[in-house]
C-alpha positions as a Markdown table, in Angstrom:
| # | Residue | x | y | z |
|---|---|---|---|---|
| 1 | Met | 23.6 | -94.1 | -22.0 |
| 2 | Arg | 25.9 | -92.1 | -22.4 |
| 3 | Gln | 27.3 | -89.1 | -24.5 |
| 4 | Ala | 29.1 | -89.8 | -28.2 |
| 5 | Lys | 32.4 | -89.5 | -27.8 |
| 6 | Asn | 34.6 | -88.7 | -31.4 |
| 7 | Thr | 35.7 | -92.2 | -31.2 |
| 8 | Asp | 32.1 | -93.9 | -31.3 |
| 9 | Tyr | 31.0 | -92.7 | -35.0 |
| 10 | Asp | 32.4 | -94.8 | -36.7 |
| 11 | Asp | 30.0 | -97.6 | -34.4 |
| 12 | Ile | 27.5 | -95.7 | -34.9 |
| 13 | Ser | 27.5 | -95.7 | -38.7 |
| 14 | Glu | 26.9 | -99.5 | -39.3 |
| 15 | Ile | 24.6 | -99.8 | -36.3 |
| 16 | Trp | 22.3 | -96.5 | -39.1 |
| 17 | Leu | 23.3 | -98.5 | -41.9 |
| 18 | Ser | 22.8 | -102.1 | -41.1 |
| 19 | Ala | 19.8 | -101.4 | -39.0 |
| 20 | Ser | 18.4 | -98.6 | -41.7 |
| 21 | Leu | 18.4 | -101.8 | -44.3 |
| 22 | Arg | 16.9 | -103.8 | -42.3 |
| 23 | Ala | 14.0 | -102.3 | -41.4 |
| 24 | His | 13.1 | -100.8 | -44.8 |
| 25 | Asp | 13.4 | -103.5 | -46.9 |
| 26 | Phe | 11.0 | -101.6 | -49.3 |
| 27 | Leu | 14.1 | -99.8 | -50.0 |
| 28 | Pro | 16.7 | -100.6 | -52.7 |
| 29 | Gly | 20.4 | -101.0 | -50.4 |
| 30 | Lys | 21.7 | -98.3 | -52.0 |
| 31 | Tyr | 19.5 | -95.2 | -51.0 |
| 32 | Trp | 21.3 | -95.9 | -48.1 |
| 33 | Trp | 24.5 | -96.2 | -48.1 |
| 34 | Glu | 24.5 | -92.9 | -50.9 |
| 35 | Arg | 23.4 | -91.2 | -47.2 |
| 36 | Gln | 25.9 | -92.8 | -45.3 |
| 37 | Glu | 28.8 | -90.0 | -45.4 |
| 38 | Ala | 25.8 | -87.2 | -44.8 |
| 39 | Leu | 24.7 | -89.0 | -42.2 |
| 40 | Gln | 27.0 | -90.1 | -40.2 |
| 41 | Arg | 29.0 | -85.6 | -40.5 |
| 42 | Leu | 25.2 | -84.4 | -39.5 |
| 43 | Tyr | 25.2 | -86.9 | -36.7 |
| 44 | Gln | 28.4 | -86.2 | -35.6 |
| 45 | Phe | 28.8 | -82.6 | -36.1 |
| 46 | Lys | 25.2 | -81.2 | -35.8 |
| 47 | Ser | 23.8 | -83.4 | -33.7 |
| 48 | Glu | 23.1 | -84.5 | -29.9 |
| 49 | Val | 24.2 | -87.9 | -29.7 |
| 50 | Trp | 23.0 | -90.4 | -27.3 |
| 51 | Val | 25.0 | -94.0 | -26.8 |
| 52 | Ala | 22.8 | -97.3 | -24.8 |
| 53 | Glu | 26.2 | -99.6 | -24.2 |
| 54 | Val | 26.2 | -102.9 | -23.1 |
| 55 | Ser | 29.2 | -104.8 | -21.8 |
| 56 | Lys | 30.8 | -101.9 | -23.4 |
| 57 | Gln | 29.5 | -101.8 | -26.9 |
| 58 | Ile | 27.5 | -100.2 | -28.0 |
| 59 | Cys | 23.5 | -101.9 | -28.9 |
| 60 | Gly | 22.2 | -98.6 | -29.9 |
| 61 | Phe | 22.2 | -94.5 | -30.2 |
| 62 | Leu | 20.0 | -91.9 | -30.5 |
| 63 | Ala | 20.6 | -88.6 | -32.3 |
| 64 | Leu | 18.8 | -85.5 | -31.6 |
| 65 | Val | 18.7 | -80.9 | -33.4 |
| 66 | Asp | 16.9 | -79.1 | -31.1 |
| 67 | His | 12.9 | -81.0 | -31.3 |
| 68 | Lys | 13.9 | -82.9 | -33.2 |
| 69 | Leu | 14.3 | -87.0 | -33.3 |
| 70 | Ile | 16.1 | -87.0 | -35.5 |
| 71 | Ala | 17.3 | -90.3 | -34.9 |
| 72 | Leu | 17.2 | -93.2 | -33.2 |
| 73 | Phe | 18.3 | -96.8 | -34.0 |
| 74 | Val | 20.1 | -100.0 | -32.3 |
| 75 | Ala | 22.5 | -102.6 | -33.9 |
| 76 | Pro | 20.0 | -106.1 | -35.3 |
| 77 | Asn | 21.5 | -108.2 | -33.2 |
| 78 | Trp | 20.4 | -106.3 | -29.8 |
| 79 | Gln | 16.3 | -105.6 | -30.7 |
| 80 | Arg | 13.7 | -105.9 | -28.9 |
| 81 | Arg | 15.4 | -106.3 | -25.3 |
| 82 | Gly | 14.3 | -103.1 | -24.4 |
| 83 | Ile | 16.9 | -100.6 | -25.2 |
| 84 | Gly | 15.3 | -98.6 | -28.0 |
| 85 | Ser | 12.3 | -97.9 | -25.2 |
| 86 | Gln | 15.7 | -97.1 | -22.7 |
| 87 | Leu | 17.1 | -94.4 | -25.4 |
| 88 | Leu | 12.9 | -92.9 | -26.4 |
| 89 | Glu | 13.0 | -92.0 | -22.2 |
| 90 | Leu | 16.1 | -91.0 | -21.6 |
| 91 | Ala | 15.2 | -88.3 | -25.5 |
| 92 | Lys | 11.9 | -87.9 | -23.4 |
| 93 | Ser | 13.5 | -86.3 | -20.3 |
| 94 | Leu | 16.4 | -84.4 | -22.4 |
| 95 | Arg | 13.2 | -82.6 | -24.2 |
| 96 | Ser | 9.7 | -80.6 | -23.2 |
| 97 | Arg | 8.6 | -81.9 | -26.6 |
| 98 | Leu | 9.2 | -84.1 | -29.5 |
| 99 | Glu | 9.3 | -84.5 | -32.9 |
| 100 | Leu | 10.1 | -87.2 | -36.0 |
| 101 | His | 9.9 | -88.6 | -39.4 |
| 102 | Leu | 10.1 | -92.5 | -40.5 |
| 103 | Phe | 8.7 | -93.9 | -43.4 |
| 104 | Ala | 5.3 | -95.2 | -42.7 |
| 105 | Asp | 5.6 | -99.2 | -44.6 |
| 106 | Asn | 8.5 | -99.2 | -41.4 |
| 107 | Ser | 5.0 | -100.6 | -39.5 |
| 108 | Glu | 7.7 | -102.1 | -36.7 |
| 109 | Ala | 9.0 | -97.7 | -35.5 |
| 110 | Phe | 5.7 | -97.2 | -36.5 |
| 111 | Ser | 4.0 | -99.2 | -34.2 |
| 112 | Phe | 6.8 | -98.7 | -31.6 |
| 113 | Tyr | 6.3 | -94.2 | -31.7 |
| 114 | Leu | 2.7 | -94.8 | -30.6 |
| 115 | Arg | 3.6 | -97.3 | -28.0 |
| 116 | His | 5.2 | -94.6 | -26.1 |
| 117 | Arg | 2.3 | -92.6 | -27.0 |
| 118 | Phe | 3.2 | -90.1 | -30.3 |
| 119 | Glu | 0.2 | -89.2 | -32.6 |
| 120 | Val | 0.6 | -88.2 | -36.3 |
| 121 | Leu | 0.7 | -84.6 | -36.9 |
| 122 | Trp | 0.9 | -84.6 | -40.8 |
| 123 | Lys | 1.7 | -87.8 | -43.4 |
| 124 | Arg | 3.0 | -87.1 | -47.3 |
| 125 | Pro | 5.1 | -89.1 | -49.9 |
| 126 | Glu | 8.7 | -88.4 | -49.4 |
| 127 | Arg | 11.0 | -86.1 | -52.3 |
| 128 | Tyr | 13.6 | -88.7 | -52.9 |
| 129 | Thr | 11.3 | -92.1 | -52.7 |
| 130 | Gly | 7.6 | -91.5 | -52.5 |
| 131 | Tyr | 7.4 | -93.6 | -50.4 |
| 132 | Pro | 5.2 | -92.2 | -47.3 |
| 133 | Leu | 6.7 | -90.0 | -44.9 |
| 134 | Val | 5.2 | -90.0 | -41.4 |
| 135 | His | 6.1 | -87.0 | -39.5 |
| 136 | Met | 4.7 | -88.0 | -35.4 |
| 137 | Gly | 4.9 | -85.8 | -32.1 |
| 138 | Phe | 5.3 | -86.3 | -28.7 |
| 139 | Asp | 4.0 | -83.5 | -26.3 |
| 140 | Pro | 3.8 | -84.7 | -22.6 |
| 141 | Tyr | 1.6 | -82.2 | -21.5 |
| 142 | Pro | -1.1 | -81.9 | -24.8 |
| 143 | Ser | -3.8 | -79.3 | -24.3 |
| 144 | Lys | -6.7 | -80.1 | -22.7 |
| 145 | Gln | -9.9 | -78.4 | -24.3 |
| 146 | Leu | -12.1 | -76.4 | -21.9 |
| 147 | Ile | -15.2 | -76.7 | -21.6 |
| 148 | His | -17.4 | -74.7 | -21.1 |
| 149 | Gln | -20.5 | -75.8 | -19.3 |
């Protein structure tokens, strides 16, 4: 794992698009194609981005803005090999807490974050599609209720 370089963003954009299309087959592809350029600028210029590499090939990435995990994507041909978990553990090591949004219908991602101790904070329709959007959070030190005796 390493921080992204300017020369990585074509690969990052390709991973984002292919993984988004695969994970969100309930949305039209146009939804993702229309957002690709804006998201690439967000990742490249306003985020802290880390990449996962295998044999010098970028196979996944994560993007952080403050405590928000705005992206964690693994190339479809590299999924289910632990790369997403490694990227998420890196994000947890970089931030004291994390929050993220995802579509509730992206059941694989939803299950992935639940397995990694994220909790649902709220759910509402996404403004462009109307599909349910879930806001999740991870806090390694959840506040403990005091028990009064």
